[in-house]
CSV table of C-alpha atoms in Angstrom, one decimal:
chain,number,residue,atom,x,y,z
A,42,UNK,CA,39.7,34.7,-239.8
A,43,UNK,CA,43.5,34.8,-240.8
A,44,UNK,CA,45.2,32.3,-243.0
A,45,UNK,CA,46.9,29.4,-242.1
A,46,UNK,CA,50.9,30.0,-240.3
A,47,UNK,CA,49.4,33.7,-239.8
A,48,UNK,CA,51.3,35.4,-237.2
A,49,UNK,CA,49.2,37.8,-234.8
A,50,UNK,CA,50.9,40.5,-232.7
A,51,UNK,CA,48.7,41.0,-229.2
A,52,UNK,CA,48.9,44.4,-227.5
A,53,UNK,CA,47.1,45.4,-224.4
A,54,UNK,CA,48.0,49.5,-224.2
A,55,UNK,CA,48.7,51.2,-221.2
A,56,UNK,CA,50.9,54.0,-220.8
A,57,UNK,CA,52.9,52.7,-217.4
A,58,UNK,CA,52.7,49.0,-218.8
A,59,UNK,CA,51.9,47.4,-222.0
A,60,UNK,CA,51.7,44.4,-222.9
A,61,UNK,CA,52.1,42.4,-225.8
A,62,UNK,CA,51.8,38.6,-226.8
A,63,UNK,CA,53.1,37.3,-230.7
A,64,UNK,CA,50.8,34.3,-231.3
A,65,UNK,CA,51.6,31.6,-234.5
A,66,UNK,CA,48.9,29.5,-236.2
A,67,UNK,CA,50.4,26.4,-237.8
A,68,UNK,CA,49.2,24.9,-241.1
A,69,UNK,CA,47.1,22.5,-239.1
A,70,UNK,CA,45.7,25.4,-236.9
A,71,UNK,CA,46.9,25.0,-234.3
A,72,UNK,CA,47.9,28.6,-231.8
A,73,UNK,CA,51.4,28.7,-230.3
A,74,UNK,CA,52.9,31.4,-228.2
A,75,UNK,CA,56.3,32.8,-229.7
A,76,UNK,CA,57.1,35.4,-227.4
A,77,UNK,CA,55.1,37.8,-225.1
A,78,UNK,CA,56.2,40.3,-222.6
A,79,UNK,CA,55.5,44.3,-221.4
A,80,UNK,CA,57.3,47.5,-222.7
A,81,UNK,CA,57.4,49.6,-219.4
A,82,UNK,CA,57.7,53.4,-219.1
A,83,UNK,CA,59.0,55.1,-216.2
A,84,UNK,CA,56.4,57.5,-214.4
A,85,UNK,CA,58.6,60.2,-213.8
A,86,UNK,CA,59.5,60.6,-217.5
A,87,UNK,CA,57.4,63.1,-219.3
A,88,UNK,CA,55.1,61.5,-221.6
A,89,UNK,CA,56.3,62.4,-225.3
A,90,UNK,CA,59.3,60.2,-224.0
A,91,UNK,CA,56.9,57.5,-222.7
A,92,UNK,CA,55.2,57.3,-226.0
A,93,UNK,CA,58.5,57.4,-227.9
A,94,UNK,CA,59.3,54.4,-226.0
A,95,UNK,CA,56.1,52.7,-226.8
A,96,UNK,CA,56.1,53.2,-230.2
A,97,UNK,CA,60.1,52.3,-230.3
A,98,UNK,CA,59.5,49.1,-228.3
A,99,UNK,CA,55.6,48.6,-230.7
A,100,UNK,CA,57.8,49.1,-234.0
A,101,UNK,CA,60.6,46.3,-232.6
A,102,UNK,CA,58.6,43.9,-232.0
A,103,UNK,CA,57.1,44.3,-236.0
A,104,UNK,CA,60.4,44.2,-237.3
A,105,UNK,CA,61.2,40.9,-235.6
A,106,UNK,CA,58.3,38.8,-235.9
A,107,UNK,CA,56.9,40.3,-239.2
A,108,UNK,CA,53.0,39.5,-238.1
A,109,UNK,CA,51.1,40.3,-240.9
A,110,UNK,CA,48.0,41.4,-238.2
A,111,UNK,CA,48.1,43.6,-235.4
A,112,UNK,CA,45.2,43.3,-232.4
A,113,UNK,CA,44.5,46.2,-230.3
A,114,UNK,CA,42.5,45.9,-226.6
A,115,UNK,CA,40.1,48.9,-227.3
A,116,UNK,CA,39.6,51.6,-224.5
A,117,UNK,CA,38.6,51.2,-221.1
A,118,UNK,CA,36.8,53.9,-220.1
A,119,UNK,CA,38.3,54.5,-216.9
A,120,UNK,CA,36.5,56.5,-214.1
A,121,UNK,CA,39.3,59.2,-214.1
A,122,UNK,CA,38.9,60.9,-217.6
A,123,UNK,CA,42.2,61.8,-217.8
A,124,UNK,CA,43.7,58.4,-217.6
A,125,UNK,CA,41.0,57.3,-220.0
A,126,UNK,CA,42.4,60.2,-222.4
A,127,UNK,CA,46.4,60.0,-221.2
A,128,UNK,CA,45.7,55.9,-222.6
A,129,UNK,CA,44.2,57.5,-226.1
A,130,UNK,CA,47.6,58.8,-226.7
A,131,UNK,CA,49.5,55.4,-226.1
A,132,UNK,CA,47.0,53.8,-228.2
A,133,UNK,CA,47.5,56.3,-230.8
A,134,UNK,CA,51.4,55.7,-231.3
A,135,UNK,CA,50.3,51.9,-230.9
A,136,UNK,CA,48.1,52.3,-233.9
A,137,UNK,CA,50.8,54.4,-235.9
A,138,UNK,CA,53.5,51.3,-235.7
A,139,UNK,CA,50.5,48.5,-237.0
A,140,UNK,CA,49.8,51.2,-240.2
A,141,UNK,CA,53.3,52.1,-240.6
A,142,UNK,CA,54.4,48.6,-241.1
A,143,UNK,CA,51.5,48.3,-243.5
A,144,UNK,CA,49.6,45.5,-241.0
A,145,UNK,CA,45.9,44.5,-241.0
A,146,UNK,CA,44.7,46.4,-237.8
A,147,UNK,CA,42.0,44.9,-235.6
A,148,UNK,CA,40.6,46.3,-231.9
A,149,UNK,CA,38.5,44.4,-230.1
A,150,UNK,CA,37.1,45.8,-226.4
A,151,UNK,CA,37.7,44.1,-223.5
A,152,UNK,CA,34.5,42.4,-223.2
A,153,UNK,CA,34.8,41.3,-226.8
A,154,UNK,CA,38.4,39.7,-225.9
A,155,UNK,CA,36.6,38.0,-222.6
A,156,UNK,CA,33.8,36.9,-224.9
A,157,UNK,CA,36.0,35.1,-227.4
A,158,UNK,CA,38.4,33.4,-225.4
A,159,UNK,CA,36.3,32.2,-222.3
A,160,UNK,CA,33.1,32.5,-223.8
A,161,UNK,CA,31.5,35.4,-221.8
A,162,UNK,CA,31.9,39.4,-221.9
A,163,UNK,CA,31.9,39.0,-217.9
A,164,UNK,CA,34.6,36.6,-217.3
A,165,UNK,CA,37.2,37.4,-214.5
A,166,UNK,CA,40.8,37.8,-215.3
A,167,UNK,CA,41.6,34.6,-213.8
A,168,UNK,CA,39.4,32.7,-216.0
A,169,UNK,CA,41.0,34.8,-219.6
A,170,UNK,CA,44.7,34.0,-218.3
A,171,UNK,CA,43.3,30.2,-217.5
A,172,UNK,CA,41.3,29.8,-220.7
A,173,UNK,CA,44.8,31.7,-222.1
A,174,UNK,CA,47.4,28.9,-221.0
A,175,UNK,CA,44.9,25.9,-222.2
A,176,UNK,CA,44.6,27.5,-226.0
A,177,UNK,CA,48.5,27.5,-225.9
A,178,UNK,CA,49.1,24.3,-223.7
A,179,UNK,CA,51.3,26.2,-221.3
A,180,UNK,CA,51.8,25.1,-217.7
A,181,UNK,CA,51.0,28.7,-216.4
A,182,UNK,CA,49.2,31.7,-217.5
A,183,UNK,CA,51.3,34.4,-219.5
A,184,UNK,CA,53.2,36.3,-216.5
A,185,UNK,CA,52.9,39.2,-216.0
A,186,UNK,CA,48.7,39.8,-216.2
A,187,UNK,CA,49.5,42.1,-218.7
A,188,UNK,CA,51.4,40.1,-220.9
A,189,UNK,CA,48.8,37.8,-221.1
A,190,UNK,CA,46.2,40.1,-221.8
A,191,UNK,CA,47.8,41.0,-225.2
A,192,UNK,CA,48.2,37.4,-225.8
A,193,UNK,CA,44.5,37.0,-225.3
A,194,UNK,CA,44.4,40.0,-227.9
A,195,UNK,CA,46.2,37.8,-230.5
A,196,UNK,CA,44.1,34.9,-229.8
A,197,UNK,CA,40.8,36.9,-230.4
A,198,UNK,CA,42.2,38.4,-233.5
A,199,UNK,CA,43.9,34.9,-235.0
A,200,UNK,CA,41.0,32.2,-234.2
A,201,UNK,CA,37.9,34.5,-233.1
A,202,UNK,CA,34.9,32.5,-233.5
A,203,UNK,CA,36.7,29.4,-234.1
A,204,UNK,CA,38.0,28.9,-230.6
A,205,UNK,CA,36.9,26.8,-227.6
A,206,UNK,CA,35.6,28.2,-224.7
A,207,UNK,CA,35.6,27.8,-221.1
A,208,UNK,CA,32.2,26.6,-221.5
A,209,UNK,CA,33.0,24.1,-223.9
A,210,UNK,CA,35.8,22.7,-221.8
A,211,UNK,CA,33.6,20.9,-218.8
A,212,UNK,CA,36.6,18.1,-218.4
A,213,UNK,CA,39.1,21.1,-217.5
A,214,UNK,CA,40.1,22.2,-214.2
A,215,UNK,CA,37.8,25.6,-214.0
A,216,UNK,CA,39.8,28.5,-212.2
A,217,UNK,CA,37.5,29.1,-209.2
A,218,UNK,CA,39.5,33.1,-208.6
A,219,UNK,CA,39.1,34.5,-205.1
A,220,UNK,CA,37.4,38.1,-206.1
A,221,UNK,CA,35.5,37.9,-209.3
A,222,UNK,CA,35.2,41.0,-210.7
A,223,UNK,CA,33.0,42.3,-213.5
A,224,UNK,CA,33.9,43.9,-216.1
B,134,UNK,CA,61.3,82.2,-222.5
B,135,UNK,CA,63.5,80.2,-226.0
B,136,UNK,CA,65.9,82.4,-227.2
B,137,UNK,CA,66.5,84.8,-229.9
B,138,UNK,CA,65.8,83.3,-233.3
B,139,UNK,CA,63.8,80.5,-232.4
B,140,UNK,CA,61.2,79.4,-234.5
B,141,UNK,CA,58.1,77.4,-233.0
B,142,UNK,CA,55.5,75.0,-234.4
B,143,UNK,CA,52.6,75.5,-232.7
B,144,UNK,CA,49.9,72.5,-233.2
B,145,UNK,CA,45.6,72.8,-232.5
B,146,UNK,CA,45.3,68.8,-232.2
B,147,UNK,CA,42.2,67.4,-234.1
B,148,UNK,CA,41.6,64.1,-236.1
B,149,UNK,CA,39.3,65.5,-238.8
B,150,UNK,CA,41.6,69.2,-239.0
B,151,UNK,CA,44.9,69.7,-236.6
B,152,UNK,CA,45.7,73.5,-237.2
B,153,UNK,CA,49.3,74.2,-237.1
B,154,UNK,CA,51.4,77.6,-237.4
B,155,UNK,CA,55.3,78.1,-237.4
B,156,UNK,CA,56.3,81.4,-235.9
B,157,UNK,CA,59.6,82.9,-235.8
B,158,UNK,CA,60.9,85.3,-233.5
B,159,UNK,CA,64.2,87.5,-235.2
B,160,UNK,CA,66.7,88.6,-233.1
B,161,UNK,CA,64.8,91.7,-232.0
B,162,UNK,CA,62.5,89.8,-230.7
B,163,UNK,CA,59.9,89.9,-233.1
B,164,UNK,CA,57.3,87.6,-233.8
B,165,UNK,CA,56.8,86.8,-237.6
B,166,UNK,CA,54.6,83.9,-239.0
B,167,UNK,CA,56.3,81.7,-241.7
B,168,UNK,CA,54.1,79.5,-242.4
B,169,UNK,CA,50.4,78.0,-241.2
B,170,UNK,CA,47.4,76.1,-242.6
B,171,UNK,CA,45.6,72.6,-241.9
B,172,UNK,CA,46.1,69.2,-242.0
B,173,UNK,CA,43.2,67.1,-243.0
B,174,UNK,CA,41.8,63.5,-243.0
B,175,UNK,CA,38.9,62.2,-244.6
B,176,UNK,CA,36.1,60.6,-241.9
B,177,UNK,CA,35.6,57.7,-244.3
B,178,UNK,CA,39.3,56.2,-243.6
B,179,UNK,CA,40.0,53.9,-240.3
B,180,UNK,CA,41.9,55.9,-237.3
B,181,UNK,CA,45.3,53.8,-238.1
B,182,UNK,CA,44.9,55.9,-241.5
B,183,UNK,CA,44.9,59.1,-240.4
B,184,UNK,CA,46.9,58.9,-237.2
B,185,UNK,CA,49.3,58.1,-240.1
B,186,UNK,CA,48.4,61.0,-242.0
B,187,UNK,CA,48.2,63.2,-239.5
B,188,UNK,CA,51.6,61.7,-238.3
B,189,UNK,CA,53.4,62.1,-241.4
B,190,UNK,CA,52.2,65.8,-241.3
B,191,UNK,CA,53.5,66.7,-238.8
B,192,UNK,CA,56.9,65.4,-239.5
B,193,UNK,CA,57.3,67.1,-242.8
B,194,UNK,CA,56.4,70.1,-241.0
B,195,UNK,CA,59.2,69.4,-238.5
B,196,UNK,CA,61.6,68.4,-241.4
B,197,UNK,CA,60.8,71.7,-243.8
B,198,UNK,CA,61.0,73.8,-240.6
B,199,UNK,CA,63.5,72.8,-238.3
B,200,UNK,CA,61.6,74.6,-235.0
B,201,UNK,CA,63.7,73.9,-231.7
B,202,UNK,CA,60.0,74.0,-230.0
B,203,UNK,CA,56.7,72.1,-230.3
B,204,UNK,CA,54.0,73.9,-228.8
B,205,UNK,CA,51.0,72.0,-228.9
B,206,UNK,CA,47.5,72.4,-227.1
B,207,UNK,CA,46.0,70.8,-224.5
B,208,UNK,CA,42.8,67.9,-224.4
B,209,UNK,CA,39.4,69.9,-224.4
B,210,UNK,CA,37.6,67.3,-222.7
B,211,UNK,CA,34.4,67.8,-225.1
B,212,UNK,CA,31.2,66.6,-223.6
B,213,UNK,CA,31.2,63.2,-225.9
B,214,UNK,CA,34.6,61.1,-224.4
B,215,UNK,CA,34.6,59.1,-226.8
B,216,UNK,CA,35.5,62.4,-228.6
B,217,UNK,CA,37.9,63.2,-226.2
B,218,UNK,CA,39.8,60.0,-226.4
B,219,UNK,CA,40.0,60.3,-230.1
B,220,UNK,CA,41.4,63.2,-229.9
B,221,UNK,CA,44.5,61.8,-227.0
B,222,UNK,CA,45.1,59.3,-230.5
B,223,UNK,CA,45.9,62.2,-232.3
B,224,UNK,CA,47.7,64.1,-229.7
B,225,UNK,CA,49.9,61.2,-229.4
B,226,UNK,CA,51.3,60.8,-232.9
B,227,UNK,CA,51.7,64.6,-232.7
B,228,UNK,CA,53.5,64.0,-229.3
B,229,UNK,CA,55.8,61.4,-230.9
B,230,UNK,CA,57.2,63.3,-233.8
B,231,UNK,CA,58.3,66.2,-231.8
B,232,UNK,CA,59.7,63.6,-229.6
B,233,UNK,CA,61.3,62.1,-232.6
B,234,UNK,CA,62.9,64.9,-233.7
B,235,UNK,CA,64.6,65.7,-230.1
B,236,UNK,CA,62.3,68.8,-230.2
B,237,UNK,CA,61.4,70.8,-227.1
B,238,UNK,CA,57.5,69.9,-226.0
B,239,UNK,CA,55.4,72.6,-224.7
B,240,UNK,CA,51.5,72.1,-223.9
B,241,UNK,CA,49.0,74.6,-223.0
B,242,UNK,CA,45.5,74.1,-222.3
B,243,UNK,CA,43.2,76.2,-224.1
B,244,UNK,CA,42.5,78.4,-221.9
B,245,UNK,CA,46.3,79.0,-221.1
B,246,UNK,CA,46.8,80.1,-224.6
B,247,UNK,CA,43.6,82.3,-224.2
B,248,UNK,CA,45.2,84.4,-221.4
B,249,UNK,CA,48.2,84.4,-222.7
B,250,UNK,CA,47.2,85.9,-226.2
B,251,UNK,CA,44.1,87.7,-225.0
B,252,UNK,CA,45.0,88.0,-221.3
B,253,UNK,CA,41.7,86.3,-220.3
B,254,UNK,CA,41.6,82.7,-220.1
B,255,UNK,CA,37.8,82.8,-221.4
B,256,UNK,CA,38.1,85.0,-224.2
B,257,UNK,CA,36.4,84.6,-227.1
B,258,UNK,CA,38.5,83.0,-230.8
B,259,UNK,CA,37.4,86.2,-232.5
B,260,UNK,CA,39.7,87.6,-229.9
B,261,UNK,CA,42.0,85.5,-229.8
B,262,UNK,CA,42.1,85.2,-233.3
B,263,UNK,CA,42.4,89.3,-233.7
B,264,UNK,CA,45.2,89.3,-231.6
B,265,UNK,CA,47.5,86.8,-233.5
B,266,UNK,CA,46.7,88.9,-236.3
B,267,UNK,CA,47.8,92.0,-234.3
B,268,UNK,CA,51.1,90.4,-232.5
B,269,UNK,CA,52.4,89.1,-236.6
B,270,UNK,CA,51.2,92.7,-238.3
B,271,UNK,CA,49.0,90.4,-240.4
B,272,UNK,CA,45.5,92.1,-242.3
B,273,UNK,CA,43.4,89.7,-241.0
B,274,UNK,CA,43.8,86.9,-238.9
B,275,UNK,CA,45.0,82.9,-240.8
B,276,UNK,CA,42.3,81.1,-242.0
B,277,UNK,CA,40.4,78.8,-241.3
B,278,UNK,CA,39.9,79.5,-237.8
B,279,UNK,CA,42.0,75.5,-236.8
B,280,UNK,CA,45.3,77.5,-238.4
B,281,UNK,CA,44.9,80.6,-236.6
B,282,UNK,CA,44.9,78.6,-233.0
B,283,UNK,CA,48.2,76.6,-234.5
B,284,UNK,CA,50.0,79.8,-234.5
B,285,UNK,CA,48.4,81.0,-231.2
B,286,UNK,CA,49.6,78.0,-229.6
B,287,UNK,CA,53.3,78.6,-231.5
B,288,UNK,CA,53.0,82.0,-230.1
B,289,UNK,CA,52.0,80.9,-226.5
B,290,UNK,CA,55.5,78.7,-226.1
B,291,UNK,CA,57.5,81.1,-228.5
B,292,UNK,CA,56.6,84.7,-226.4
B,293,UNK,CA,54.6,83.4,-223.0
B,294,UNK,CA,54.3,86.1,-220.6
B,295,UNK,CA,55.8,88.9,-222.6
B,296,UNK,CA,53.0,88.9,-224.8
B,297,UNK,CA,51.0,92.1,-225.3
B,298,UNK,CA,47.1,91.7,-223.8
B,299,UNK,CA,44.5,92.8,-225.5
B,300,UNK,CA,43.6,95.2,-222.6
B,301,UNK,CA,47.2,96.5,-222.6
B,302,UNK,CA,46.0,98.3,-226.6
B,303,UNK,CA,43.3,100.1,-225.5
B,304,UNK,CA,44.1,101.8,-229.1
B,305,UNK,CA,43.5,99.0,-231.1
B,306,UNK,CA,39.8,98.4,-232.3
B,307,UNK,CA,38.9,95.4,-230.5
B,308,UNK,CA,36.8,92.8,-231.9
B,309,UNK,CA,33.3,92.7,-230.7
B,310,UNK,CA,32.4,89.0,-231.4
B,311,UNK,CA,28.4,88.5,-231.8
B,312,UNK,CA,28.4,85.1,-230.0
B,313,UNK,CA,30.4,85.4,-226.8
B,314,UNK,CA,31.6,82.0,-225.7
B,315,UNK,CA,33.0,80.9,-222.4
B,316,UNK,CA,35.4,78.3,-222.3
């Protein structure tokens, strides 16, 4: 739990795309989305340059919106090792920024992210971006999917137990997603 | 092949101990170790912490010793990945400040610096270790044993395939390790 007007900087690592979502709490509690985007690498650049970038585009975004916590999506552990490993070293320069800027440091795993904001450790991706765009009374989910995983980051980090979830919600329109995938 | 008068830091990632040597080759093209030693963090701080640490290291390294190239070994995916993906955290703040610093990046997996330094990729570190100390005319090989494969790495990037094997000084005692390991 984070005090009141809190700001919360999301980030979902990954090495080709990251994204990142900067979440406010007002004094009444109430979440609102100030800005969320991706910090994209090119593949054919070698990857001491991709994680400069990352950790350039990481330390920006600190500078700007001053969050006081930072919320890391923990590791997928991918099938292929290596990508499993190559993402270690993005979320190490992640990690770096947050301590750097002297910022309380939270990582949550996926299924804990899932868990909090749509109320099951198995939810699709569909239902996180839907459950995502209700907290924050937007029209749409976060675009790109990325983008609005690190928003569902900040979320977990800046109300955890306190939100709603999709459970909770039986008068919303439930996203009913074509391919549900487990997690 | 860097030229004359280059000096290399050479780097043995690890998040409890990253080994690290800085070799410098004069303009005969000799080999000569400045400086090496270890850079450790305590298990009982948070990973932020001692990416920092381990971060700021290297840096000051960098700073002090001005190398043109940053030689730094490759993942040894341990049996544990969680392990393993530690250990890419680490190798990407190490990544960063070479990157930082506009340094050349070099990586080698272990067993490429074995073959190189040895001329077996699966020789053993007592041999590997009794050939850095032959290659810098040192009495006996850096200690601990995490320094000693921070210059080997250095060594690796700074003299590659002109290195000496250890079968190519049949005149040399050789080490005869009790425990030989297979990498």
């Amino acid at each position: 739990m984070t005090p009141t007007g809190e700001v919360v900087l999301g980030i979902d690592p990954g090495t080709a795309v990251t994204g990142y979502g900067v979440v406010r709490r007002d004094a009444r509690g109430t979440p609102s989305l100030v800005e969320c985007g991706v910090i994209r690498t090119r593949a054919d650049q070698a990857l001491p340059r991709r994680l400069h970038e990352i950790h350039e585009g990481v330390s920006e975004l600190i500078a700007r919106h001053r969050p006081t916590t930072l919320s890391v999506e923990g590791v997928f552990y991918a099938k292929n090792v290596r990508t499993t490993v190559v993402l270690g070293h993005t979320r190490g320069v992640i990690l770096l920024a947050g301590e750097a800027a002297g910022l309380r440091i939270t990582e949550f795993s996926p299924a804990e992210i899932k868990k909090a904001i749509v109320g099951r450790g198995a939810a699709t991706k569909e239902q996180v971006q839907f459950m995502v765009a209700q907290l924050l009374r937007l029209k749409s989910p976060p675009q790109p999917a990325d983008a609005a995983d690190g928003v569902a980051a900040a979320l977990c980090a800046l109300l955890g137990a306190q939100l709603p979830t999709l459970d909770s919600l039986p008068t919303l329109r439930r996203p009913t997603p074509s391919s549900p995938r487990r997690s």
